[in-house]
Amino acid sequence: MKTKEYQASDLSEIKAFDIVAIAASADGLKALIEILSALPSNFPVPILIVKHISPKYPSFLTQILNRHTSLTVKPAEDGEKLYQSVVYIAPPDYHLLVTPNGTISLSQSPKVHFVRPSADVLFESVAQSYKERAIAVVLTGGDSDGSKGVEAIKKMGGIAIAQDRATSTVFGMPAAAIATGCVDFILPLPEIAGAIANLVITGGMF
């Protein structure tokens, strides 16, 4: 279901959060398409995405997602400024981080949980830079990447969402995040986009 187009002349003036960070792995493309296709074109904050992709093969994630959303989807570039209504994708083999002044940093520092990019690295940088104004979302995927990052988000006062078991192809990542006790909402995939939009724009779920 599409979320509504919000009519405020400048949503950036009323938004309750400043950034959304999303992590996905196994079968994550389907989940990302469902979420991004349901968000309004005037979504008032940037979205950063880490998806575990092998650097051995070309990635078409950006092109695929662009075909399914009215938002702008692009590969993240080192040093670029973040803008609302834009989705930034971590390049294969690079950690994606954000700075307090709203710019992107890419790093080839060591892998975390055997992966690069890592959800933990993204979430921890978002927590440090945006504190209580951040939302982290953990989607379908194996292993435990994202769990430490969710703890960091919660420690700084942000909000964490995890996909539920029933709609996750692989429940490893969401389960590990939930096990920390730091996840605020455990939701089926069809409800996640609406939850994100409502939280960002109103500060509540409804």
mmCIF file of C-alpha atoms in Angstrom:
data_model
loop_
_atom_site.group_PDB
_atom_site.id
_atom_site.type_symbol
_atom_site.label_atom_id
_atom_site.label_comp_id
_atom_site.label_asym_id
_atom_site.label_seq_id
_atom_site.Cartn_x
_atom_site.Cartn_y
_atom_site.Cartn_z
ATOM 1 C CA MET A 1 0.000 0.000 0.000
ATOM 2 C CA LYS A 2 1.307 3.440 -0.916
ATOM 3 C CA THR A 3 1.738 5.908 1.916
ATOM 4 C CA LYS A 4 0.079 9.231 1.336
ATOM 5 C CA GLU A 5 1.782 12.295 -0.111
ATOM 6 C CA TYR A 6 2.047 14.732 2.765
ATOM 7 C CA GLN A 7 0.765 18.209 1.956
ATOM 8 C CA ALA A 8 2.932 20.303 4.256
ATOM 9 C CA SER A 9 4.790 22.918 2.247
ATOM 10 C CA ASP A 10 8.058 22.066 3.934
ATOM 11 C CA LEU A 11 8.118 18.716 5.708
ATOM 12 C CA SER A 12 11.727 19.291 6.718
ATOM 13 C CA GLU A 13 10.458 21.884 9.203
ATOM 14 C CA ILE A 14 8.124 19.476 11.007
ATOM 15 C CA LYS A 15 9.861 16.103 10.788
ATOM 16 C CA ALA A 16 10.440 14.222 14.024
ATOM 17 C CA PHE A 17 13.592 12.398 12.819
ATOM 18 C CA ASP A 18 16.490 13.376 10.551
ATOM 19 C CA ILE A 19 17.687 10.114 8.991
ATOM 20 C CA VAL A 20 16.687 6.507 8.298
ATOM 21 C CA ALA A 21 19.285 3.717 8.043
ATOM 22 C CA ILE A 22 18.269 0.313 6.667
ATOM 23 C CA ALA A 23 20.168 -2.991 6.633
ATOM 24 C CA ALA A 24 19.314 -6.096 4.616
ATOM 25 C CA SER A 25 20.934 -9.276 3.363
ATOM 26 C CA ALA A 26 19.353 -12.521 2.163
ATOM 27 C CA ASP A 27 16.267 -11.757 0.038
ATOM 28 C CA GLY A 28 16.730 -8.131 1.016
ATOM 29 C CA LEU A 29 16.062 -6.816 -2.486
ATOM 30 C CA LYS A 30 12.401 -7.804 -2.291
ATOM 31 C CA ALA A 31 12.060 -6.197 1.122
ATOM 32 C CA LEU A 32 13.767 -2.979 0.018
ATOM 33 C CA ILE A 33 11.548 -2.714 -3.061
ATOM 34 C CA GLU A 34 8.412 -3.104 -0.964
ATOM 35 C CA ILE A 35 9.489 -0.408 1.494
ATOM 36 C CA LEU A 36 10.854 2.157 -0.947
ATOM 37 C CA SER A 37 7.953 1.796 -3.370
ATOM 38 C CA ALA A 38 5.546 2.694 -0.565
ATOM 39 C CA LEU A 39 7.295 5.839 0.664
ATOM 40 C CA PRO A 40 6.082 9.243 -0.593
ATOM 41 C CA SER A 41 8.185 11.116 -3.144
ATOM 42 C CA ASN A 42 8.496 14.056 -0.744
ATOM 43 C CA PHE A 43 9.864 11.911 2.086
ATOM 44 C CA PRO A 44 11.595 14.562 4.203
ATOM 45 C CA VAL A 45 14.829 12.824 5.252
ATOM 46 C CA PRO A 46 17.660 10.887 3.580
ATOM 47 C CA ILE A 47 17.693 7.076 3.636
ATOM 48 C CA LEU A 48 20.940 5.115 3.830
ATOM 49 C CA ILE A 49 21.030 1.431 2.900
ATOM 50 C CA VAL A 50 23.538 -1.310 3.566
ATOM 51 C CA LYS A 51 22.902 -4.548 1.695
ATOM 52 C CA HIS A 52 25.419 -7.380 1.768
ATOM 53 C CA ILE A 53 26.586 -7.761 -1.838
ATOM 54 C CA SER A 54 29.609 -9.642 -3.124
ATOM 55 C CA PRO A 55 32.200 -7.256 -4.612
ATOM 56 C CA LYS A 56 33.155 -9.979 -7.120
ATOM 57 C CA TYR A 57 30.185 -9.194 -9.343
ATOM 58 C CA PRO A 58 28.645 -5.975 -10.699
ATOM 59 C CA SER A 59 25.865 -4.586 -8.529
ATOM 60 C CA PHE A 60 22.626 -3.451 -10.154
ATOM 61 C CA LEU A 61 20.914 -2.684 -6.859
ATOM 62 C CA THR A 62 20.679 1.054 -7.509
ATOM 63 C CA GLN A 63 19.205 0.621 -10.975
ATOM 64 C CA ILE A 64 16.671 -1.954 -9.797
ATOM 65 C CA LEU A 65 15.487 0.121 -6.852
ATOM 66 C CA ASN A 66 15.181 3.246 -9.003
ATOM 67 C CA ARG A 67 12.610 1.427 -11.132
ATOM 68 C CA HIS A 68 10.396 0.790 -8.109
ATOM 69 C CA THR A 69 10.329 4.095 -6.215
ATOM 70 C CA SER A 70 9.600 7.765 -6.770
ATOM 71 C CA LEU A 71 12.569 8.605 -4.537
ATOM 72 C CA THR A 72 16.028 9.158 -6.033
ATOM 73 C CA VAL A 73 18.308 6.153 -5.479
ATOM 74 C CA LYS A 74 22.070 6.515 -5.982
ATOM 75 C CA PRO A 75 25.367 4.963 -4.936
ATOM 76 C CA ALA A 76 26.832 6.714 -1.904
ATOM 77 C CA GLU A 77 29.915 8.819 -2.701
ATOM 78 C CA ASP A 78 32.630 9.780 -0.260
ATOM 79 C CA GLY A 79 32.247 13.343 0.974
ATOM 80 C CA GLU A 80 28.836 14.044 -0.561
ATOM 81 C CA LYS A 81 26.145 15.872 1.380
ATOM 82 C CA LEU A 82 22.936 14.120 2.387
ATOM 83 C CA TYR A 83 19.623 15.393 1.001
ATOM 84 C CA GLN A 84 16.011 14.553 1.804
ATOM 85 C CA SER A 85 14.092 12.254 -0.565
ATOM 86 C CA VAL A 86 17.347 10.591 -1.655
ATOM 87 C CA VAL A 87 18.299 6.967 -0.993
ATOM 88 C CA TYR A 88 22.052 6.308 -0.672
ATOM 89 C CA ILE A 89 23.335 2.782 -1.293
ATOM 90 C CA ALA A 90 26.589 1.535 0.230
ATOM 91 C CA PRO A 91 28.957 0.493 -2.595
ATOM 92 C CA PRO A 92 30.157 -3.124 -2.531
ATOM 93 C CA ASP A 93 33.255 -3.614 -0.344
ATOM 94 C CA TYR A 94 32.938 -0.195 1.372
ATOM 95 C CA HIS A 95 31.602 0.629 4.812
ATOM 96 C CA LEU A 96 29.096 3.494 4.725
ATOM 97 C CA LEU A 97 29.248 6.080 7.516
ATOM 98 C CA VAL A 98 27.749 9.515 8.122
ATOM 99 C CA THR A 99 29.270 12.509 9.849
ATOM 100 C CA PRO A 100 27.620 15.021 12.217
ATOM 101 C CA ASN A 101 27.681 17.678 9.478
ATOM 102 C CA GLY A 102 25.490 15.539 7.231
ATOM 103 C CA THR A 103 28.041 14.130 4.800
ATOM 104 C CA ILE A 104 28.950 10.600 3.750
ATOM 105 C CA SER A 105 32.199 8.815 4.507
ATOM 106 C CA LEU A 106 33.227 5.587 2.782
ATOM 107 C CA SER A 107 35.808 3.301 4.330
ATOM 108 C CA GLN A 108 37.607 0.061 3.543
ATOM 109 C CA SER A 109 38.468 -0.536 7.183
ATOM 110 C CA PRO A 110 38.366 -4.212 8.252
ATOM 111 C CA LYS A 111 35.232 -6.265 7.722
ATOM 112 C CA VAL A 112 32.750 -6.555 10.590
ATOM 113 C CA HIS A 113 30.974 -9.913 10.988
ATOM 114 C CA PHE A 114 32.927 -10.916 7.859
ATOM 115 C CA VAL A 115 31.109 -8.309 5.743
ATOM 116 C CA ARG A 116 31.852 -4.920 4.223
ATOM 117 C CA PRO A 117 29.641 -2.898 4.119
ATOM 118 C CA SER A 118 28.425 -3.615 7.627
ATOM 119 C CA ALA A 119 25.123 -2.584 9.179
ATOM 120 C CA ASP A 120 26.828 -2.176 12.547
ATOM 121 C CA VAL A 121 29.261 0.376 11.124
ATOM 122 C CA LEU A 122 26.453 2.363 9.501
ATOM 123 C CA PHE A 123 24.135 2.266 12.505
ATOM 124 C CA GLU A 124 26.892 3.209 14.960
ATOM 125 C CA SER A 125 27.900 6.229 12.879
ATOM 126 C CA VAL A 126 24.256 7.272 12.516
ATOM 127 C CA ALA A 127 23.776 6.956 16.284
ATOM 128 C CA GLN A 128 26.801 9.108 16.999
ATOM 129 C CA SER A 129 25.904 11.735 14.406
ATOM 130 C CA TYR A 130 22.111 11.963 14.778
ATOM 131 C CA LYS A 131 21.472 10.605 18.282
ATOM 132 C CA GLU A 132 17.734 10.596 19.140
ATOM 133 C CA ARG A 133 16.859 11.834 15.641
ATOM 134 C CA ALA A 134 17.760 8.508 13.981
ATOM 135 C CA ILE A 135 15.773 5.439 12.902
ATOM 136 C CA ALA A 136 17.431 2.079 12.170
ATOM 137 C CA VAL A 137 15.658 -0.747 10.336
ATOM 138 C CA VAL A 138 16.867 -4.374 10.233
ATOM 139 C CA LEU A 139 15.415 -6.499 7.446
ATOM 140 C CA THR A 140 15.722 -10.144 6.400
ATOM 141 C CA GLY A 141 19.258 -11.564 6.465
ATOM 142 C CA GLY A 142 21.552 -14.099 8.078
ATOM 143 C CA ASP A 143 24.006 -13.814 10.971
ATOM 144 C CA SER A 144 23.948 -10.926 13.447
ATOM 145 C CA ASP A 145 25.099 -7.825 11.571
ATOM 146 C CA GLY A 146 23.189 -4.808 12.843
ATOM 147 C CA SER A 147 22.679 -5.967 16.428
ATOM 148 C CA LYS A 148 25.525 -3.892 17.897
ATOM 149 C CA GLY A 149 24.400 -0.953 15.813
ATOM 150 C CA VAL A 150 20.840 -1.236 17.123
ATOM 151 C CA GLU A 151 22.238 -1.087 20.652
ATOM 152 C CA ALA A 152 24.074 2.112 19.729
ATOM 153 C CA ILE A 153 20.935 3.626 18.208
ATOM 154 C CA LYS A 154 18.920 2.857 21.327
ATOM 155 C CA LYS A 155 21.642 4.115 23.671
ATOM 156 C CA MET A 156 21.535 7.500 21.939
ATOM 157 C CA GLY A 157 17.736 7.679 22.084
ATOM 158 C CA GLY A 158 16.874 6.677 18.511
ATOM 159 C CA ILE A 159 14.282 4.187 17.260
ATOM 160 C CA ALA A 160 14.898 0.648 15.975
ATOM 161 C CA ILE A 161 12.578 -1.466 13.814
ATOM 162 C CA ALA A 162 13.007 -5.145 12.928
ATOM 163 C CA GLN A 163 11.193 -7.249 10.353
ATOM 164 C CA ASP A 164 9.185 -10.051 11.944
ATOM 165 C CA ARG A 165 9.904 -13.766 11.611
ATOM 166 C CA ALA A 166 6.833 -14.536 9.500
ATOM 167 C CA THR A 167 7.820 -12.202 6.630
ATOM 168 C CA SER A 168 11.617 -12.680 6.824
ATOM 169 C CA THR A 169 13.105 -15.167 4.399
ATOM 170 C CA VAL A 170 16.091 -15.462 6.752
ATOM 171 C CA PHE A 171 15.442 -14.322 10.320
ATOM 172 C CA GLY A 172 19.069 -14.171 11.532
ATOM 173 C CA MET A 173 19.660 -10.422 11.402
ATOM 174 C CA PRO A 174 16.250 -9.377 12.735
ATOM 175 C CA ALA A 175 16.413 -12.049 15.449
ATOM 176 C CA ALA A 176 19.840 -10.886 16.626
ATOM 177 C CA ALA A 177 18.634 -7.285 16.728
ATOM 178 C CA ILE A 178 15.493 -8.262 18.666
ATOM 179 C CA ALA A 179 17.551 -10.327 21.124
ATOM 180 C CA THR A 180 19.383 -7.165 22.235
ATOM 181 C CA GLY A 181 16.172 -5.835 23.748
ATOM 182 C CA CYS A 182 16.744 -2.573 21.892
ATOM 183 C CA VAL A 183 14.160 -2.954 19.108
ATOM 184 C CA ASP A 184 11.105 -0.742 19.529
ATOM 185 C CA PHE A 185 8.886 -2.278 16.843
ATOM 186 C CA ILE A 186 8.805 -5.805 15.355
ATOM 187 C CA LEU A 187 6.703 -5.530 12.213
ATOM 188 C CA PRO A 188 5.639 -7.548 9.174
ATOM 189 C CA LEU A 189 7.214 -6.249 5.993
ATOM 190 C CA PRO A 190 4.019 -4.655 4.596
ATOM 191 C CA GLU A 191 3.763 -2.401 7.673
ATOM 192 C CA ILE A 192 7.342 -1.131 7.800
ATOM 193 C CA ALA A 193 7.102 1.668 5.214
ATOM 194 C CA GLY A 194 4.045 3.159 6.879
ATOM 195 C CA ALA A 195 5.718 2.955 10.272
ATOM 196 C CA ILE A 196 8.824 4.724 8.975
ATOM 197 C CA ALA A 197 6.789 7.488 7.335
ATOM 198 C CA ASN A 198 4.617 8.056 10.392
ATOM 199 C CA LEU A 199 7.563 8.087 12.775
ATOM 200 C CA VAL A 200 9.551 10.530 10.661
ATOM 201 C CA ILE A 201 6.712 12.911 9.981
ATOM 202 C CA THR A 202 4.658 12.736 13.178
ATOM 203 C CA GLY A 203 6.930 11.096 15.713
ATOM 204 C CA GLY A 204 4.368 8.317 16.266
ATOM 205 C CA MET A 205 3.218 5.079 14.682
ATOM 206 C CA PHE A 206 -0.274 6.302 13.753
#
